[in-house]
mmCIF file of C-alpha atoms in Angstrom:
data_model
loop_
_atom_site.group_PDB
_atom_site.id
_atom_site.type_symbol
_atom_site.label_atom_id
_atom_site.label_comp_id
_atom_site.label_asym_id
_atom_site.label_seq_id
_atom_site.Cartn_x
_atom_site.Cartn_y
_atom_site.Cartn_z
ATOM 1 C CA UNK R 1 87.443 45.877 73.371
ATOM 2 C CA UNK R 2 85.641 47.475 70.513
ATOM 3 C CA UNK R 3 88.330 48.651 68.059
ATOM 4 C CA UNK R 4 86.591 52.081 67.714
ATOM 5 C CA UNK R 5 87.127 53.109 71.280
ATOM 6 C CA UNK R 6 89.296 55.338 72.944
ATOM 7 C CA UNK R 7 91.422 53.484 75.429
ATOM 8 C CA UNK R 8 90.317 56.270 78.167
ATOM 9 C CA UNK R 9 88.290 59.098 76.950
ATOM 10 C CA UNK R 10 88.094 62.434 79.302
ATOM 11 C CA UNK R 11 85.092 64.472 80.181
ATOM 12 C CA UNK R 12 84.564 68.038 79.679
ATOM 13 C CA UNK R 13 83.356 70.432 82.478
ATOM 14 C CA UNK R 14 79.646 70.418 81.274
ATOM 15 C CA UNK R 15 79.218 67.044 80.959
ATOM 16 C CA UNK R 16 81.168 66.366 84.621
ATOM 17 C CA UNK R 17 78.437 68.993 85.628
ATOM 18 C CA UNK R 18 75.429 67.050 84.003
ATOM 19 C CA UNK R 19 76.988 63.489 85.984
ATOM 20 C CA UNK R 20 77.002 65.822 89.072
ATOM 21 C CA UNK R 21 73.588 67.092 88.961
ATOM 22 C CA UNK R 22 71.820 63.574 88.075
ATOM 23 C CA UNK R 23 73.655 61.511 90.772
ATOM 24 C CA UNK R 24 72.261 64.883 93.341
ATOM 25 C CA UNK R 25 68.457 64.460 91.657
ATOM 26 C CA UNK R 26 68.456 60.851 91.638
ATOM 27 C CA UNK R 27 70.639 59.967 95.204
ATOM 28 C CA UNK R 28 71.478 63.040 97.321
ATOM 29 C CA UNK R 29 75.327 62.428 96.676
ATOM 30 C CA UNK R 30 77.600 65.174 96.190
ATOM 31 C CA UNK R 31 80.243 64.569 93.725
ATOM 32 C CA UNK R 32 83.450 67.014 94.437
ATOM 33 C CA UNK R 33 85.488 68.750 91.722
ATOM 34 C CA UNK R 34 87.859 66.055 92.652
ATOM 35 C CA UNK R 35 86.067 62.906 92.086
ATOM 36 C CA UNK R 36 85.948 63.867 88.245
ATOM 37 C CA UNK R 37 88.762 61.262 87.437
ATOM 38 C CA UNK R 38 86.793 58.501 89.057
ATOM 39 C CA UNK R 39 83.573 59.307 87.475
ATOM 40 C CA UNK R 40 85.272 59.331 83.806
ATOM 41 C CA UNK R 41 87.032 55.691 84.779
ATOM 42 C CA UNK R 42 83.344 54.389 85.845
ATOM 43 C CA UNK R 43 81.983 55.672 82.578
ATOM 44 C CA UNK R 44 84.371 54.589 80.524
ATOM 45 C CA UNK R 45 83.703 51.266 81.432
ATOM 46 C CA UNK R 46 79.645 51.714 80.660
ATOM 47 C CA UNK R 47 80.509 53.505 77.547
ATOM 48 C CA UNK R 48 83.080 50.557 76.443
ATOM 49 C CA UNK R 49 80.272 48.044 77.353
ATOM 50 C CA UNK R 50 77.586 49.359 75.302
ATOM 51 C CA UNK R 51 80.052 49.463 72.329
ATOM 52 C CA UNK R 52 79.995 53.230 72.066
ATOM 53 C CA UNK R 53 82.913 55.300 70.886
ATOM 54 C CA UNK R 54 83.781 56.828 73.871
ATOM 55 C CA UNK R 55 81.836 59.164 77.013
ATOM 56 C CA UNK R 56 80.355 61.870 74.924
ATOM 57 C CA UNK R 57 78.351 59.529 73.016
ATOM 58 C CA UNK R 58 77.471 57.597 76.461
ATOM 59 C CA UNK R 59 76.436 60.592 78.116
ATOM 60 C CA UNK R 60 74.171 62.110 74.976
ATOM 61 C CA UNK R 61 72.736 58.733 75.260
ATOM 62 C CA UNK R 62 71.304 59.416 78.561
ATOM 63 C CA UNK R 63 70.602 62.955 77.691
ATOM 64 C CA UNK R 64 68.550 62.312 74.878
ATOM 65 C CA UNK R 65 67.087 58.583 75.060
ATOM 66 C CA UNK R 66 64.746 58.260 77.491
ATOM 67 C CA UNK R 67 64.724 54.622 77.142
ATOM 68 C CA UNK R 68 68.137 54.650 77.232
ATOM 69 C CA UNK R 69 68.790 56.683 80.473
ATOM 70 C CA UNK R 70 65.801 54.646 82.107
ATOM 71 C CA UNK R 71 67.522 51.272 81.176
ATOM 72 C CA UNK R 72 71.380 52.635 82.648
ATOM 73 C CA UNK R 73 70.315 54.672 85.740
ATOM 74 C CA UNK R 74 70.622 51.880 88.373
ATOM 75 C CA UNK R 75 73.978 50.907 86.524
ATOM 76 C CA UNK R 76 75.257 53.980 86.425
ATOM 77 C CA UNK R 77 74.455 54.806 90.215
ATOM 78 C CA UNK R 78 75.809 51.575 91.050
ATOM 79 C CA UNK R 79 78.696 52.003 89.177
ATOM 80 C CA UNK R 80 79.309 55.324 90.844
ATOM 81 C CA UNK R 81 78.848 55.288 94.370
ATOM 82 C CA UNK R 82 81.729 54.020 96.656
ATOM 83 C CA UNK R 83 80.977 50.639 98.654
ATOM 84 C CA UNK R 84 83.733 50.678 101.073
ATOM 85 C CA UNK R 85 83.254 47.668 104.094
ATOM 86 C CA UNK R 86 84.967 45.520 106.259
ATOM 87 C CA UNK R 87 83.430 42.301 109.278
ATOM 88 C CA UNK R 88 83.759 44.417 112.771
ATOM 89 C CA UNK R 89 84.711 47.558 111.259
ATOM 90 C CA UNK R 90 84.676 50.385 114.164
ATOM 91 C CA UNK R 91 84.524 47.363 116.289
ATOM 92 C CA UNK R 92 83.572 50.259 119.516
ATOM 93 C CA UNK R 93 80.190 50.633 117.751
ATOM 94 C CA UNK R 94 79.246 46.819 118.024
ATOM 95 C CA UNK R 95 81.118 46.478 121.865
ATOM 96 C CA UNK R 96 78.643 49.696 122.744
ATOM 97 C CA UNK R 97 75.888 47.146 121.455
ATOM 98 C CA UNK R 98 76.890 44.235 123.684
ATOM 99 C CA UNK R 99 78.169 46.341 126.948
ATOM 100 C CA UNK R 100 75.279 48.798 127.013
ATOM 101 C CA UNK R 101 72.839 48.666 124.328
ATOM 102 C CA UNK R 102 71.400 44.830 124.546
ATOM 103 C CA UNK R 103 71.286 45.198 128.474
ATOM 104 C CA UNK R 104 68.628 48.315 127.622
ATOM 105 C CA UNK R 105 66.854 46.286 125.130
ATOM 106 C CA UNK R 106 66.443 43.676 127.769
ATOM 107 C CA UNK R 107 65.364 45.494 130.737
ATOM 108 C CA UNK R 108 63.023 47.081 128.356
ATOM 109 C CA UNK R 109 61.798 43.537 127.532
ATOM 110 C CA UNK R 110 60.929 42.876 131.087
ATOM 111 C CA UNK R 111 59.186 45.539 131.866
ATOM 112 C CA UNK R 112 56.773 45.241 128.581
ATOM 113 C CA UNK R 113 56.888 41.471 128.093
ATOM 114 C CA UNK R 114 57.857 41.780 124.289
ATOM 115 C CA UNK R 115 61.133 40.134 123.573
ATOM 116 C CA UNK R 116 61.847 41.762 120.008
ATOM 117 C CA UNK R 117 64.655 43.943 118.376
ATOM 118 C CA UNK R 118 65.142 45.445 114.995
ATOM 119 C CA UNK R 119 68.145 46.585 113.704
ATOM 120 C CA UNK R 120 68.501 48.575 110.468
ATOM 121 C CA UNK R 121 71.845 48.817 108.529
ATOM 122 C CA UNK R 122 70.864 51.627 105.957
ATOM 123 C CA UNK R 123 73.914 51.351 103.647
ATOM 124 C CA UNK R 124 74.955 47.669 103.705
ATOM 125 C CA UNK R 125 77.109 47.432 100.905
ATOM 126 C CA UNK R 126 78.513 43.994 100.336
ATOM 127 C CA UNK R 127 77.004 42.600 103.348
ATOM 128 C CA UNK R 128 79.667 43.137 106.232
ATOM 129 C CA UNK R 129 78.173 45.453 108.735
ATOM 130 C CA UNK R 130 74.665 43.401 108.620
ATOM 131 C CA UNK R 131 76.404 40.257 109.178
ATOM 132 C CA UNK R 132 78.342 41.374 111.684
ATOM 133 C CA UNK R 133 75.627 42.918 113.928
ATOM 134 C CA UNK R 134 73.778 39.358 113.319
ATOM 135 C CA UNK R 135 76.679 37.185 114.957
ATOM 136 C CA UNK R 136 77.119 40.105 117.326
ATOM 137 C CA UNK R 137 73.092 39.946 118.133
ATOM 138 C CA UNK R 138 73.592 35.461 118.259
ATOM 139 C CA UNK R 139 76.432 35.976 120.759
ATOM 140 C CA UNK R 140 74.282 38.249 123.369
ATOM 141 C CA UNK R 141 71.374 36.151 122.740
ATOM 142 C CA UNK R 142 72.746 32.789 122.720
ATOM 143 C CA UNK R 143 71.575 31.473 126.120
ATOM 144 C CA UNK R 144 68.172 34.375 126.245
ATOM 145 C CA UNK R 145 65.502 31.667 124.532
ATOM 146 C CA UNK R 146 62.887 33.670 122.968
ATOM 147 C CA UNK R 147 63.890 36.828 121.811
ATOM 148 C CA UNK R 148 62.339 38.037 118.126
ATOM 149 C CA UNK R 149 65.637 39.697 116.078
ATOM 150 C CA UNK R 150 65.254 40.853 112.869
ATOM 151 C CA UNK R 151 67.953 42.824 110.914
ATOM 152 C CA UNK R 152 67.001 44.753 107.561
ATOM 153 C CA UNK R 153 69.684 45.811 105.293
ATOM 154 C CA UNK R 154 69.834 48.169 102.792
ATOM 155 C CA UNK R 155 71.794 49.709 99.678
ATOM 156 C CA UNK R 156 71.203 51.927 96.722
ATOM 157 C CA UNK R 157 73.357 49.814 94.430
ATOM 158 C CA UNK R 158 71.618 46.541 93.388
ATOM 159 C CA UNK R 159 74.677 45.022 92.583
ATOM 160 C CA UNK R 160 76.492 45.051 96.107
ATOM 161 C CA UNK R 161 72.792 43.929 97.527
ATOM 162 C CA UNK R 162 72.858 40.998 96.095
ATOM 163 C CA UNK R 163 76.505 40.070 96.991
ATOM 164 C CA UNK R 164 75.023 40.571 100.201
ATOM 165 C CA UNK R 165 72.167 38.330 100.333
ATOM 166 C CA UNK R 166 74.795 35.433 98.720
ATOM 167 C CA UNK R 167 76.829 36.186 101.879
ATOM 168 C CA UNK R 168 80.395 34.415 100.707
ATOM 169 C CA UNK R 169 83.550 36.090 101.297
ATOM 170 C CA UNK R 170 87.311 35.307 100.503
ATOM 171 C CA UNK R 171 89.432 34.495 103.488
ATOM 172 C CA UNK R 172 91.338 37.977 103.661
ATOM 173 C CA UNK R 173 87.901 39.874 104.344
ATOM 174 C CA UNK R 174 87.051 37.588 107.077
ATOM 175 C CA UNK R 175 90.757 38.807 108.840
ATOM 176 C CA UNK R 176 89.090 40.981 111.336
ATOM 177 C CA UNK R 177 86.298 37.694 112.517
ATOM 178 C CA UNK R 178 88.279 35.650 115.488
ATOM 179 C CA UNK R 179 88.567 31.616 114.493
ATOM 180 C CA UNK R 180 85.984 31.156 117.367
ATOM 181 C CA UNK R 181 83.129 33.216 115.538
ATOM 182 C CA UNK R 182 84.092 31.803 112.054
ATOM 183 C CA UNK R 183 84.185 28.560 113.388
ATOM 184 C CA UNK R 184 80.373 29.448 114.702
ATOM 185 C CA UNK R 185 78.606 31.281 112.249
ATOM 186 C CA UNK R 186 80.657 30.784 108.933
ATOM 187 C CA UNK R 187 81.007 27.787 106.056
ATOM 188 C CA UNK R 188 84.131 26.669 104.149
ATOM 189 C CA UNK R 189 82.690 26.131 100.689
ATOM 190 C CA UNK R 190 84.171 26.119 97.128
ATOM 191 C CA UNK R 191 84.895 29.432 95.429
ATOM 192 C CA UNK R 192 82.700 29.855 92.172
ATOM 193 C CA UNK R 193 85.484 28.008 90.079
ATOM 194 C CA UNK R 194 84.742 24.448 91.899
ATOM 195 C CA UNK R 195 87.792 24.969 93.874
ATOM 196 C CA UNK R 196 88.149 24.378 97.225
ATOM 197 C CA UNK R 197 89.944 28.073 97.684
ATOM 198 C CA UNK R 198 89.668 30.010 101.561
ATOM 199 C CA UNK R 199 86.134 30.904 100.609
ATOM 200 C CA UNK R 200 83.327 31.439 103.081
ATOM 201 C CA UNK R 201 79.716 31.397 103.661
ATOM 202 C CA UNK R 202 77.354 33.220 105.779
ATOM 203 C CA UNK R 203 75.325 29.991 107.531
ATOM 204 C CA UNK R 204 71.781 30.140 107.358
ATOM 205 C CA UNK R 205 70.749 30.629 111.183
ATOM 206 C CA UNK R 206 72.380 34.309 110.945
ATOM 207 C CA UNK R 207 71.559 35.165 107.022
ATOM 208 C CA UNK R 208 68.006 33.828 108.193
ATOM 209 C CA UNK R 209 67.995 37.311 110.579
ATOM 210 C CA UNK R 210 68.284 39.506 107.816
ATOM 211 C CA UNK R 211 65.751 40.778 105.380
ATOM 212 C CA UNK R 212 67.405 42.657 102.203
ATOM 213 C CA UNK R 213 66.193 45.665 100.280
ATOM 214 C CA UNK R 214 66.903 47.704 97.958
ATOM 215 C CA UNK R 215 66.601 51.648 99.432
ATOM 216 C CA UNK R 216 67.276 55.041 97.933
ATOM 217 C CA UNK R 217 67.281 57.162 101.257
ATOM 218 C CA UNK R 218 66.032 59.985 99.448
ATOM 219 C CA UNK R 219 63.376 58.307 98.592
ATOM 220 C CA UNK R 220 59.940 58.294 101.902
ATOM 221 C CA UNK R 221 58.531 55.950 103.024
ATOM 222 C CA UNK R 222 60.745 53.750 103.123
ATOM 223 C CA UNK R 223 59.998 49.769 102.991
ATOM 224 C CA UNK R 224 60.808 49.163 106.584
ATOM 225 C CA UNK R 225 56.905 49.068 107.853
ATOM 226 C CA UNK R 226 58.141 48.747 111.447
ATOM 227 C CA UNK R 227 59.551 50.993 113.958
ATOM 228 C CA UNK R 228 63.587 49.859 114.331
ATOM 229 C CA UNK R 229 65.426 49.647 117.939
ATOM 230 C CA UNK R 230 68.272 50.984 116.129
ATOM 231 C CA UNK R 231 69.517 52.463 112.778
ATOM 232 C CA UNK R 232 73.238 52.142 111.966
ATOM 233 C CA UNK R 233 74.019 54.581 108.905
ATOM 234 C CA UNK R 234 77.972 54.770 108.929
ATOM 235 C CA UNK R 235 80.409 56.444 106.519
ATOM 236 C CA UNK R 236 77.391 57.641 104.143
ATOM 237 C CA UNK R 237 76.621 61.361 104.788
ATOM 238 C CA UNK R 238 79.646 62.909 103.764
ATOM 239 C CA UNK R 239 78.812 61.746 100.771
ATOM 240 C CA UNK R 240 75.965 64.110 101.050
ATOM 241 C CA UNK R 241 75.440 67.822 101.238
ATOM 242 C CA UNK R 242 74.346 69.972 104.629
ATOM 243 C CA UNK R 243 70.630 69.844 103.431
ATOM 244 C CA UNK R 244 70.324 66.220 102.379
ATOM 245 C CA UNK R 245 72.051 65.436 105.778
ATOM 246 C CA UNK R 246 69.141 66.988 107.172
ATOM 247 C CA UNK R 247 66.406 65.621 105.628
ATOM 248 C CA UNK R 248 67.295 61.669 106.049
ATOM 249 C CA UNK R 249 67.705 62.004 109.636
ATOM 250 C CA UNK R 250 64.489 63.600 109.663
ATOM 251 C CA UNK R 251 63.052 60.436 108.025
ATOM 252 C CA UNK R 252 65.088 58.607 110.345
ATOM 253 C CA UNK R 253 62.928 59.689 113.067
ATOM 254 C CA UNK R 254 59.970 58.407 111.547
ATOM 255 C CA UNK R 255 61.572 54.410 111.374
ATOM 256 C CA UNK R 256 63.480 55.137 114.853
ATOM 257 C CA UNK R 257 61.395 54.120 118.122
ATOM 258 C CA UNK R 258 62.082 56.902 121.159
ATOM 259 C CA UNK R 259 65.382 56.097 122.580
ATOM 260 C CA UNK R 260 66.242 54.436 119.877
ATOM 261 C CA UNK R 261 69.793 54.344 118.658
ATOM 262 C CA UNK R 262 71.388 55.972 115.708
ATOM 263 C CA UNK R 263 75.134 55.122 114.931
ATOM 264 C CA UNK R 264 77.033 57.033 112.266
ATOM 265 C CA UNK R 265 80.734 57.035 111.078
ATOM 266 C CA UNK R 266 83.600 57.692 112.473
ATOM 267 C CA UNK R 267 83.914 61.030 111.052
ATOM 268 C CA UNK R 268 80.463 62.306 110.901
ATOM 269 C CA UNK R 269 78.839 64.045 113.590
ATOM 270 C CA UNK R 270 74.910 65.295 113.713
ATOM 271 C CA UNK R 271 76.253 68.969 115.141
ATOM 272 C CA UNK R 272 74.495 71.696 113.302
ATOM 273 C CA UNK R 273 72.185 68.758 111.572
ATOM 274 C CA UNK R 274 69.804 67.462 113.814
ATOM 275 C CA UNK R 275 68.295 68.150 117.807
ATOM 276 C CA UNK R 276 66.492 65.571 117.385
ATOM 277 C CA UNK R 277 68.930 63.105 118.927
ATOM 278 C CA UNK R 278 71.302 63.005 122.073
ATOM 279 C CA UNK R 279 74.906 61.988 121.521
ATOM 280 C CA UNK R 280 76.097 59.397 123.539
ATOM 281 C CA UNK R 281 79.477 59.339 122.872
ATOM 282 C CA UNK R 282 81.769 58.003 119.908
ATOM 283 C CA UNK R 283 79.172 58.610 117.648
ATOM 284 C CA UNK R 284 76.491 57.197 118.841
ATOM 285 C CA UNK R 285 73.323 58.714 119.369
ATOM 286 C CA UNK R 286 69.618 58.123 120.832
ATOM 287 C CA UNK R 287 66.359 59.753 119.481
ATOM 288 C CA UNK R 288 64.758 62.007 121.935
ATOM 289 C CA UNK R 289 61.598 60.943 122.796
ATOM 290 C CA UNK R 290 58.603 63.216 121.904
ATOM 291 C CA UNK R 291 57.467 65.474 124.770
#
């Protein structure tokens, strides 16, 4: 630690404010009153890398150095935005996909003679949810030659993107996985030390089903060039204010096919936000289909 720093130095009001309205300009998240402690602990840390004497100087730094502020504003959104994940998490969203979901995709199939499906998870984080709709896609699929899956996944934060794309996980995150699936679809390997530790990898067959990207959701078109079977986009918009709830589903309609499905978290709900799609029940919803 530079000798010159403060071990944890606070932010005022106006320069919580300026954090606020930069991470709204540049990412649609709302920052409460109350995540002011956690912003001054992430910037603390950017501050005490850059060898500067404590936040105020960071902050003027990106208020007045262009270069500067152009250089730190993916680490600083990474840095700030909450990457919370787990394998099978809201395990009814990826049962609805198996039960009644993959049995529409398939009758579907007959009818048109075009065995394909795309998937979108919008806010992958470290990798869990993509995976997991992957091995949940191989399982259905298994024994149903020809089918054409593709899975994109997505993230602001470059950082947690590419901890996805490595796809290797300690033992405790892969907790929720039964020994059957990890057996199938996961690789004991050593842990970056050399050691032979509990560590896990991804095996190619299901990270070959998933194309990464880096996506702002504020930010149209987006780099999916193909009209998606289904969008999952859990545990993101509260994050976001009433009016920037509005507008990505509204450019979720444009990636989402008709009757396409759209699953959100656990405690979001589309009421008041969109018409645009039907609920179906433990939120899950389907895209109306233009009249």
């Amino acid at each position: 630690m530079d000798d010159n720093f403060s071990s944890f130095s606070q932010i005022t009001d106006e320069e919580f404010k300026f954090i606020k309205d930069l991470m709204y300009k540049e990412t649609g998240i709302f920052l409460a009153d109350h995540k002011k402690i956690m912003v001054q602990s992430r910037l603390n840390s950017r501050a005490r890398m850059h060898k500067m004497q404590n936040v105020s100087e960071y902050i003027r730094g990106l208020q007045a150095d262009r270069k500067f502020f152009q250089s730190e504003l993916t680490e600083l959104i990474n840095r700030i935005t909450t990457n919370k994940t787990d394998f099978f998490r809201e395990n009814h969203h990826f049962e609805f996909l198996k039960d009644t979901f993959f049995p529409s995709v398939e009758e579907k199939a007959l009818k048109s003679g075009k065995k394909q499906l795309r998937i979108w998870s919008s806010a992958c984080s470290t990798g869990e949810e993509p995976y997991t709709i992957a091995v949940t896609c191989a399982e259905y699929f298994m024994h149903k030659p020809g089918w054409d899956i593709k899975i994109h996944a997505s993230d602001i934060d470059t950082n947690v993107v590419q901890t996805a794309q490595e796809g290797i996980y300690k033992a405790d995150r892969l907790e929720p996985v039964s020994e059957a699936l990890k057996k199938r679809y996961f690789l004991k390997v050593k842990d970056l030390s050399g050691k032979n530790q509990d560590t896990y990898q991804v095996k190619p067959e299901i990270k070959s089903m998933i194309e990464f990207h880096k996506v702002n959701l504020l930010e149209t078109p987006y780099p999916i060039r193909e009209k998606v079977d289904c969008i999952f986009c859990r545990n993101v918009i509260i994050y976001f204010d009433k009016p920037t709830q509005k507008k990505i589903f509204e450019n979720f309609e444009h990636v989402l096919k008709d009757r396409g499905l759209l699953v959100i978290g656990h405690s979001e709900t589309l009421f008041g936000i969109s018409e645009a799609y039907k609920f179906l029940g433990h939120t899950v919803y389907q895209k109306k289909p233009k009249i």
